[in-house]
Amino acid sequence: MRRAVLAGAVICFAALHSILQAQTAPAPTFKPIETIAVGQIHAGMRGVAYTVFQGTKPESMDVEVLGILKNANGPKGDIILVRLGGTKAEYTGVVAGMSGSPVYLDGKLAGALAFRIGEFSKEPIAGVTPIAEMLEIDALDTTPSPVPAASRAAASAPSKTSSPGMANMPLQDFANYLRPIEAPLVFSGFSQDAVERFAPQFAAAGIVPVMGAGSASDAKQPEPMEPGSAVSAILVRGDMDIAATCTVTYMDAHHLLACGHPLLQFGMVDLPMTKAEVLATLPSPLNAFKIINATEAVGAFVQDRHTGIMGEFGKKPDMIPVTLTIHGGAANKQFHYEVLNNARLSPVAMMATVFNALHDVNEYGEEITYRMNGTISVDGFPDVSLQNMFSAVDGGQPAAALAALSIGDRFGRIYDNPYNVPAVHGVQLDFEISTERRWARLEGARTDVTEARPGDDITIEAVLRPYRGERIIQQIPIHIPASASQGSLHILVSDGETLDRIRRGPPVLSSRLDLASTIASLNKLHVSNRVYVSLLEGNPGAIVADKVMPTLPLSIMNVMDGMRGTQEMVIVGESSVNEAATSPLSYVVAGAQVLTITIK
């Protein structure tokens, strides 16, 4: 009996000791993977590759080496040409989402499946990025790279990240035998109109989207990740999702490498990294692809380079939370989501999500007007105010697209400065819906005087023609400053956009402002539901950063003209000496006219 009790106590103590060890054990360590160099690989070698066809468990594929393609992936960038074998690989062919699948030869890691060969291929032939070139990524610094070539490309240029069902449109007429295996970029919760409308902007950044074939969530996935597992990079998550998925090539205790080619080649990135579940693999002679759900977050992707992407386990990515509320329908609708923090893609992602949220509600229609109020919060700076009104113009963009473009423009200008890295930490948007087209054209403007003196008050009469409505007359009093010069005085009667365009100057100059000046100038933008009157003298002036300096003496102008090399100053031929406006109207105003009077 005593022996039984003693044995039980020993067992209990061992179990308790095991539990305590498990609770205090350090992070698991990985045995170094033995690799094989390209110089040791030759035609006829056989091996195995791993990828997920369904579920979360990688399955094996036979591999036969066909040869080495020298300098096929850039200078000194070799590619191992292989033929895949096995029942599933021969049935599906090379599949979008398979890039990154680890290839082992003689039991050693050779590299990652990364390239497909030809179109409508009858054999599953693929190109492998050597592992030695992928391991270089870990040695790279964390300096943000300049704007990538893909971002400067035309919208119709071939993308690095393509998608099933949407073929690339190469600019040159040559046979493209070797191209990266697509990482399906899935837009979940997006309408076809939203995806198609903003596809050119995504394509200019190197992305061609696909709708609906998968989703993203924070569902737990208990299965551990391993080489061959599916892994997703998240661009947008929440009530709308955008995710790109490929396959894990290599893992250690802190990092993983995947894809074997770039997603966007942005260099340093900060994208949520999640596990992924493959729902199905669909074979197709044109473009086989995996239907994938992104699931549990495991860290962040920190590098997006020529030979692959690198993720860091446990890292929390810096995303931008967005709350968008729509008022005025049967019930208020609210959307919560996060977008990536990236100079090239954040403005496009914001435009697409805002348009999609406004477009895909029951209240949406062609005859609709939005009043927008909101803020963009940037660490260390005043909030960027988002106040405006949007309504469709005959033959123009719908109101939802105008609202989205306005927000995208502000995001673009916040990021597009050479002095500061903006830390955008939140966006709040509120839209009030009116089911009418509240738009009016500036039909005419007049004043009852042709001459005036400095210090006089005059009245400008603006005639507005609403959409399918009667004329409206607005009277706008304005004061002529006592400092006004004798001679002709131009009076600009206009909408807010025209006034902003005149004062902003050439885009190449305005983009040179630092972040504080950029935000200050954004907060001075005019709204669209007022008529503005500006008095313009013939004396030149200057706009330095966000400050306006009107009617400068010639001696000062000569000095300031020599400062143009700083590209923070715009010289204007006329100076605005005063400005007035109507009270807020219930219409979006469009149009401009110029009157001339003489100052005695």
Tab-separated table of N, CA and C in Angstrom, residues 261-371:
chain	number	residue	atom	x	y	z
A	261	HIS	N	9.818	35.359	-54.001
A	261	HIS	CA	9.816	36.540	-54.869
A	261	HIS	C	9.137	37.665	-54.085
A	262	PRO	N	9.196	38.893	-54.528
A	262	PRO	CA	8.579	39.977	-53.754
A	262	PRO	C	7.068	39.983	-53.899
A	263	LEU	N	6.390	40.541	-52.881
A	263	LEU	CA	4.992	40.907	-53.052
A	263	LEU	C	4.919	42.217	-53.824
A	264	LEU	N	5.639	43.219	-53.327
A	264	LEU	CA	5.649	44.538	-53.954
A	264	LEU	C	7.055	45.103	-54.094
A	265	GLN	N	8.026	44.455	-53.463
A	265	GLN	CA	9.412	44.920	-53.396
A	265	GLN	C	9.490	46.327	-52.826
A	266	PHE	N	8.803	46.534	-51.698
A	266	PHE	CA	8.811	47.820	-51.022
A	266	PHE	C	10.002	47.962	-50.079
A	267	GLY	N	10.806	46.903	-49.929
A	267	GLY	CA	11.890	46.981	-48.954
A	267	GLY	C	11.344	46.744	-47.560
A	268	MET	N	11.579	47.712	-46.674
A	268	MET	CA	11.073	47.599	-45.306
A	268	MET	C	9.559	47.791	-45.306
A	269	VAL	N	8.831	46.859	-44.677
A	269	VAL	CA	7.377	46.934	-44.594
A	269	VAL	C	6.950	46.645	-43.156
A	270	ASP	N	5.667	46.786	-42.894
A	270	ASP	CA	5.104	46.481	-41.575
A	270	ASP	C	3.673	46.009	-41.792
A	271	LEU	N	3.540	44.713	-42.122
A	271	LEU	CA	2.244	44.143	-42.466
A	271	LEU	C	1.912	42.998	-41.507
A	272	PRO	N	0.668	42.901	-41.050
A	272	PRO	CA	0.302	41.762	-40.202
A	272	PRO	C	0.591	40.434	-40.904
A	273	MET	N	1.157	39.503	-40.164
A	273	MET	CA	1.463	38.161	-40.669
A	273	MET	C	0.545	37.179	-39.949
A	274	THR	N	-0.194	36.381	-40.708
A	274	THR	CA	-1.147	35.456	-40.107
A	274	THR	C	-0.971	34.051	-40.653
A	275	LYS	N	-1.453	33.085	-39.878
A	275	LYS	CA	-1.617	31.747	-40.414
A	275	LYS	C	-2.721	31.764	-41.471
A	276	ALA	N	-2.817	30.694	-42.238
A	276	ALA	CA	-3.847	30.639	-43.277
A	276	ALA	C	-4.306	29.202	-43.470
A	277	GLU	N	-5.558	29.078	-43.850
A	277	GLU	CA	-6.158	27.783	-44.132
A	277	GLU	C	-6.575	27.742	-45.596
A	278	VAL	N	-6.169	26.688	-46.288
A	278	VAL	CA	-6.540	26.521	-47.691
A	278	VAL	C	-7.857	25.755	-47.754
A	279	LEU	N	-8.899	26.418	-48.258
A	279	LEU	CA	-10.202	25.758	-48.364
A	279	LEU	C	-10.247	24.790	-49.540
A	280	ALA	N	-9.615	25.185	-50.634
A	280	ALA	CA	-9.591	24.328	-51.823
A	280	ALA	C	-8.527	24.837	-52.765
A	281	THR	N	-8.044	23.935	-53.627
A	281	THR	CA	-7.123	24.297	-54.695
A	281	THR	C	-7.821	24.021	-56.022
A	282	LEU	N	-7.985	25.054	-56.819
A	282	LEU	CA	-8.741	24.930	-58.062
A	282	LEU	C	-7.796	24.851	-59.247
A	283	PRO	N	-7.789	23.718	-59.970
A	283	PRO	CA	-6.935	23.609	-61.156
A	283	PRO	C	-7.521	24.426	-62.307
A	284	SER	N	-6.635	24.974	-63.137
A	284	SER	CA	-7.065	25.727	-64.312
A	284	SER	C	-5.906	25.781	-65.288
A	285	PRO	N	-6.152	25.560	-66.589
A	285	PRO	CA	-5.065	25.665	-67.564
A	285	PRO	C	-4.474	27.072	-67.611
A	286	LEU	N	-5.301	28.094	-67.325
A	286	LEU	CA	-4.812	29.469	-67.381
A	286	LEU	C	-4.153	29.876	-66.085
A	287	ASN	N	-4.823	29.640	-64.952
A	287	ASN	CA	-4.297	30.155	-63.693
A	287	ASN	C	-4.924	29.404	-62.531
A	288	ALA	N	-4.329	28.290	-62.134
A	288	ALA	CA	-4.810	27.556	-60.967
A	288	ALA	C	-4.523	28.371	-59.712
A	289	PHE	N	-5.418	28.301	-58.726
A	289	PHE	CA	-5.205	29.102	-57.522
A	289	PHE	C	-5.834	28.420	-56.324
A	290	LYS	N	-5.398	28.881	-55.144
A	290	LYS	CA	-5.916	28.386	-53.883
A	290	LYS	C	-6.957	29.362	-53.326
A	291	ILE	N	-8.051	28.823	-52.774
A	291	ILE	CA	-9.017	29.627	-52.035
A	291	ILE	C	-8.598	29.569	-50.570
A	292	ILE	N	-8.338	30.743	-49.987
A	292	ILE	CA	-7.625	30.786	-48.714
A	292	ILE	C	-8.339	31.691	-47.718
A	293	ASN	N	-8.396	31.266	-46.461
A	293	ASN	CA	-8.818	32.098	-45.341
A	293	ASN	C	-7.599	32.441	-44.494
A	294	ALA	N	-7.318	33.722	-44.342
A	294	ALA	CA	-6.291	34.155	-43.395
A	294	ALA	C	-6.881	34.077	-41.994
A	295	THR	N	-6.105	33.581	-41.035
A	295	THR	CA	-6.666	33.337	-39.700
A	295	THR	C	-5.850	34.050	-38.622
A	296	GLU	N	-5.259	33.291	-37.730
A	296	GLU	CA	-4.653	33.811	-36.506
A	296	GLU	C	-3.371	34.597	-36.776
A	297	ALA	N	-3.262	35.786	-36.163
A	297	ALA	CA	-2.057	36.607	-36.301
A	297	ALA	C	-0.901	35.977	-35.534
A	298	VAL	N	0.285	36.006	-36.145
A	298	VAL	CA	1.472	35.437	-35.503
A	298	VAL	C	2.641	36.408	-35.483
A	299	GLY	N	2.483	37.586	-36.049
A	299	GLY	CA	3.592	38.537	-36.082
A	299	GLY	C	3.395	39.538	-37.195
A	300	ALA	N	4.517	39.966	-37.780
A	300	ALA	CA	4.459	40.978	-38.842
A	300	ALA	C	5.526	40.697	-39.878
A	301	PHE	N	5.203	40.972	-41.130
A	301	PHE	CA	6.216	40.960	-42.187
A	301	PHE	C	6.982	42.274	-42.129
A	302	VAL	N	8.301	42.166	-42.135
A	302	VAL	CA	9.141	43.355	-41.960
A	302	VAL	C	10.011	43.649	-43.175
A	303	GLN	N	10.184	42.682	-44.090
A	303	GLN	CA	10.980	42.904	-45.291
A	303	GLN	C	10.258	42.325	-46.499
A	304	ASP	N	10.282	43.079	-47.602
A	304	ASP	CA	9.681	42.644	-48.866
A	304	ASP	C	10.734	42.886	-49.938
A	305	ARG	N	11.489	41.840	-50.274
A	305	ARG	CA	12.684	42.002	-51.102
A	305	ARG	C	12.588	41.189	-52.387
A	306	HIS	N	13.618	41.299	-53.188
A	306	HIS	CA	13.626	40.703	-54.525
A	306	HIS	C	13.474	39.185	-54.490
A	307	THR	N	14.009	38.530	-53.480
A	307	THR	CA	13.980	37.065	-53.436
A	307	THR	C	13.023	36.512	-52.384
A	308	GLY	N	12.162	37.353	-51.814
A	308	GLY	CA	11.193	36.841	-50.856
A	308	GLY	C	10.789	37.878	-49.831
A	309	ILE	N	9.952	37.442	-48.903
A	309	ILE	CA	9.524	38.310	-47.814
A	309	ILE	C	9.903	37.661	-46.490
A	310	MET	N	10.182	38.498	-45.484
A	310	MET	CA	10.598	37.992	-44.185
A	310	MET	C	9.620	38.462	-43.118
A	311	GLY	N	9.176	37.530	-42.265
A	311	GLY	CA	8.288	37.850	-41.160
A	311	GLY	C	8.981	37.671	-39.834
A	312	GLU	N	8.538	38.440	-38.847
A	312	GLU	CA	9.083	38.360	-37.494
A	312	GLU	C	7.979	37.920	-36.543
A	313	PHE	N	8.198	36.813	-35.857
A	313	PHE	CA	7.189	36.280	-34.937
A	313	PHE	C	7.003	37.216	-33.743
A	314	GLY	N	5.755	37.369	-33.320
A	314	GLY	CA	5.449	38.130	-32.111
A	314	GLY	C	5.437	39.632	-32.286
A	315	LYS	N	5.839	40.152	-33.431
A	315	LYS	CA	5.877	41.608	-33.629
A	315	LYS	C	4.466	42.124	-33.901
A	316	LYS	N	4.114	43.221	-33.266
A	316	LYS	CA	2.801	43.828	-33.489
A	316	LYS	C	2.918	44.870	-34.595
A	317	PRO	N	2.214	44.698	-35.696
A	317	PRO	CA	2.330	45.650	-36.799
A	317	PRO	C	1.633	46.970	-36.479
A	318	ASP	N	2.092	48.019	-37.121
A	318	ASP	CA	1.537	49.353	-36.922
A	318	ASP	C	0.482	49.608	-37.994
A	319	MET	N	-0.777	49.359	-37.662
A	319	MET	CA	-1.878	49.574	-38.593
A	319	MET	C	-2.618	50.873	-38.237
A	320	ILE	N	-3.424	51.355	-39.172
A	320	ILE	CA	-4.187	52.587	-38.967
A	320	ILE	C	-5.653	52.214	-38.733
A	321	PRO	N	-6.186	52.411	-37.523
A	321	PRO	CA	-7.594	52.088	-37.283
A	321	PRO	C	-8.511	53.143	-37.911
A	322	VAL	N	-9.577	52.674	-38.532
A	322	VAL	CA	-10.543	53.551	-39.195
A	322	VAL	C	-11.936	53.238	-38.671
A	323	THR	N	-12.676	54.286	-38.315
A	323	THR	CA	-14.094	54.151	-37.977
A	323	THR	C	-14.884	55.023	-38.944
A	324	LEU	N	-15.799	54.419	-39.675
A	324	LEU	CA	-16.592	55.128	-40.679
A	324	LEU	C	-18.065	54.914	-40.358
A	325	THR	N	-18.791	56.023	-40.159
A	325	THR	CA	-20.205	55.969	-39.798
A	325	THR	C	-21.036	56.661	-40.867
A	326	ILE	N	-22.142	56.035	-41.251
A	326	ILE	CA	-23.061	56.596	-42.243
A	326	ILE	C	-24.384	56.880	-41.554
A	327	HIS	N	-24.809	58.153	-41.584
A	327	HIS	CA	-26.063	58.584	-40.983
A	327	HIS	C	-27.074	58.900	-42.082
A	328	GLY	N	-28.361	58.851	-41.729
A	328	GLY	CA	-29.375	59.326	-42.642
A	328	GLY	C	-30.211	58.242	-43.286
A	329	GLY	N	-29.865	56.990	-43.098
A	329	GLY	CA	-30.657	55.897	-43.659
A	329	GLY	C	-31.672	55.393	-42.651
A	330	ALA	N	-32.146	54.182	-42.886
A	330	ALA	CA	-33.097	53.571	-41.957
A	330	ALA	C	-32.470	53.397	-40.572
A	331	ALA	N	-31.168	53.151	-40.554
A	331	ALA	CA	-30.425	53.043	-39.294
A	331	ALA	C	-28.979	53.429	-39.572
A	332	ASN	N	-28.318	53.950	-38.556
A	332	ASN	CA	-26.909	54.286	-38.728
A	332	ASN	C	-26.095	53.018	-38.986
A	333	LYS	N	-25.140	53.130	-39.883
A	333	LYS	CA	-24.250	52.016	-40.189
A	333	LYS	C	-22.826	52.428	-39.825
A	334	GLN	N	-22.108	51.525	-39.160
A	334	GLN	CA	-20.747	51.829	-38.734
A	334	GLN	C	-19.819	50.702	-39.168
A	335	PHE	N	-18.663	51.102	-39.698
A	335	PHE	CA	-17.656	50.150	-40.165
A	335	PHE	C	-16.367	50.390	-39.382
A	336	HIS	N	-15.775	49.285	-38.936
A	336	HIS	CA	-14.493	49.342	-38.236
A	336	HIS	C	-13.495	48.486	-39.006
A	337	TYR	N	-12.358	49.050	-39.342
A	337	TYR	CA	-11.322	48.266	-40.010
A	337	TYR	C	-9.972	48.954	-39.826
A	338	GLU	N	-8.925	48.275	-40.216
A	338	GLU	CA	-7.564	48.809	-40.149
A	338	GLU	C	-6.928	48.714	-41.524
A	339	VAL	N	-6.115	49.711	-41.872
A	339	VAL	CA	-5.377	49.679	-43.130
A	339	VAL	C	-3.890	49.730	-42.827
A	340	LEU	N	-3.089	49.205	-43.746
A	340	LEU	CA	-1.648	49.205	-43.569
A	340	LEU	C	-1.108	50.628	-43.537
A	341	ASN	N	0.030	50.800	-42.905
A	341	ASN	CA	0.689	52.102	-42.823
A	341	ASN	C	1.840	52.108	-43.818
A	342	ASN	N	1.562	52.566	-45.044
A	342	ASN	CA	2.544	52.512	-46.120
A	342	ASN	C	2.321	53.699	-47.048
A	343	ALA	N	3.404	54.401	-47.375
A	343	ALA	CA	3.283	55.642	-48.147
A	343	ALA	C	2.638	55.427	-49.500
A	344	ARG	N	2.888	54.286	-50.132
A	344	ARG	CA	2.379	54.069	-51.479
A	344	ARG	C	0.971	53.470	-51.485
A	345	LEU	N	0.686	52.583	-50.546
A	345	LEU	CA	-0.576	51.850	-50.613
A	345	LEU	C	-1.656	52.359	-49.666
A	346	SER	N	-1.294	53.043	-48.582
A	346	SER	CA	-2.319	53.523	-47.647
A	346	SER	C	-3.328	54.455	-48.314
A	347	PRO	N	-2.886	55.445	-49.126
A	347	PRO	CA	-3.893	56.301	-49.780
A	347	PRO	C	-4.840	55.519	-50.679
A	348	VAL	N	-4.308	54.524	-51.424
A	348	VAL	CA	-5.162	53.731	-52.317
A	348	VAL	C	-6.117	52.866	-51.496
A	349	ALA	N	-5.606	52.254	-50.422
A	349	ALA	CA	-6.462	51.419	-49.575
A	349	ALA	C	-7.568	52.245	-48.928
A	350	MET	N	-7.257	53.476	-48.517
A	350	MET	CA	-8.276	54.332	-47.931
A	350	MET	C	-9.348	54.680	-48.957
A	351	MET	N	-8.945	55.015	-50.169
A	351	MET	CA	-9.919	55.348	-51.206
A	351	MET	C	-10.845	54.168	-51.494
A	352	ALA	N	-10.259	52.987	-51.652
A	352	ALA	CA	-11.055	51.808	-51.990
A	352	ALA	C	-12.025	51.456	-50.878
A	353	THR	N	-11.584	51.530	-49.621
A	353	THR	CA	-12.459	51.145	-48.515
A	353	THR	C	-13.568	52.169	-48.295
A	354	VAL	N	-13.254	53.455	-48.425
A	354	VAL	CA	-14.287	54.483	-48.237
A	354	VAL	C	-15.343	54.374	-49.333
A	355	PHE	N	-14.901	54.254	-50.582
A	355	PHE	CA	-15.870	54.114	-51.664
A	355	PHE	C	-16.720	52.861	-51.465
A	356	ASN	N	-16.081	51.771	-51.092
A	356	ASN	CA	-16.806	50.511	-50.921
A	356	ASN	C	-17.848	50.618	-49.808
A	357	ALA	N	-17.490	51.280	-48.697
A	357	ALA	CA	-18.432	51.424	-47.585
A	357	ALA	C	-19.623	52.291	-47.985
A	358	LEU	N	-19.382	53.361	-48.749
A	358	LEU	CA	-20.480	54.240	-49.156
A	358	LEU	C	-21.326	53.617	-50.259
A	359	HIS	N	-20.684	52.850	-51.115
A	359	HIS	CA	-21.360	52.303	-52.293
A	359	HIS	C	-22.227	51.094	-51.946
A	360	ASP	N	-21.771	50.277	-51.012
A	360	ASP	CA	-22.453	49.005	-50.750
A	360	ASP	C	-23.411	49.085	-49.574
A	361	VAL	N	-24.265	50.088	-49.573
A	361	VAL	CA	-25.338	50.181	-48.590
A	361	VAL	C	-26.640	50.417	-49.345
A	362	ASN	N	-27.749	50.078	-48.720
A	362	ASN	CA	-29.040	50.219	-49.383
A	362	ASN	C	-29.375	51.662	-49.733
A	363	GLU	N	-28.808	52.607	-48.988
A	363	GLU	CA	-29.126	54.012	-49.223
A	363	GLU	C	-28.432	54.576	-50.461
A	364	TYR	N	-27.492	53.827	-51.032
A	364	TYR	CA	-26.715	54.364	-52.149
A	364	TYR	C	-27.589	54.502	-53.394
A	365	GLY	N	-27.336	55.557	-54.167
A	365	GLY	CA	-28.004	55.778	-55.444
A	365	GLY	C	-27.282	56.875	-56.199
A	366	GLU	N	-27.630	57.046	-57.455
A	366	GLU	CA	-26.978	58.076	-58.262
A	366	GLU	C	-27.324	59.478	-57.776
A	367	GLU	N	-28.576	59.672	-57.330
A	367	GLU	CA	-29.015	61.000	-56.883
A	367	GLU	C	-28.765	61.115	-55.387
A	368	ILE	N	-27.511	61.187	-54.995
A	368	ILE	CA	-27.194	61.187	-53.563
A	368	ILE	C	-26.117	62.228	-53.285
A	369	THR	N	-26.184	62.779	-52.086
A	369	THR	CA	-25.216	63.794	-51.660
A	369	THR	C	-24.712	63.420	-50.270
A	370	TYR	N	-23.429	63.647	-50.020
A	370	TYR	CA	-22.819	63.340	-48.721
A	370	TYR	C	-22.269	64.615	-48.092
A	371	ARG	N	-22.529	64.772	-46.808
A	371	ARG	CA	-21.810	65.755	-45.990
A	371	ARG	C	-20.814	64.981	-45.129
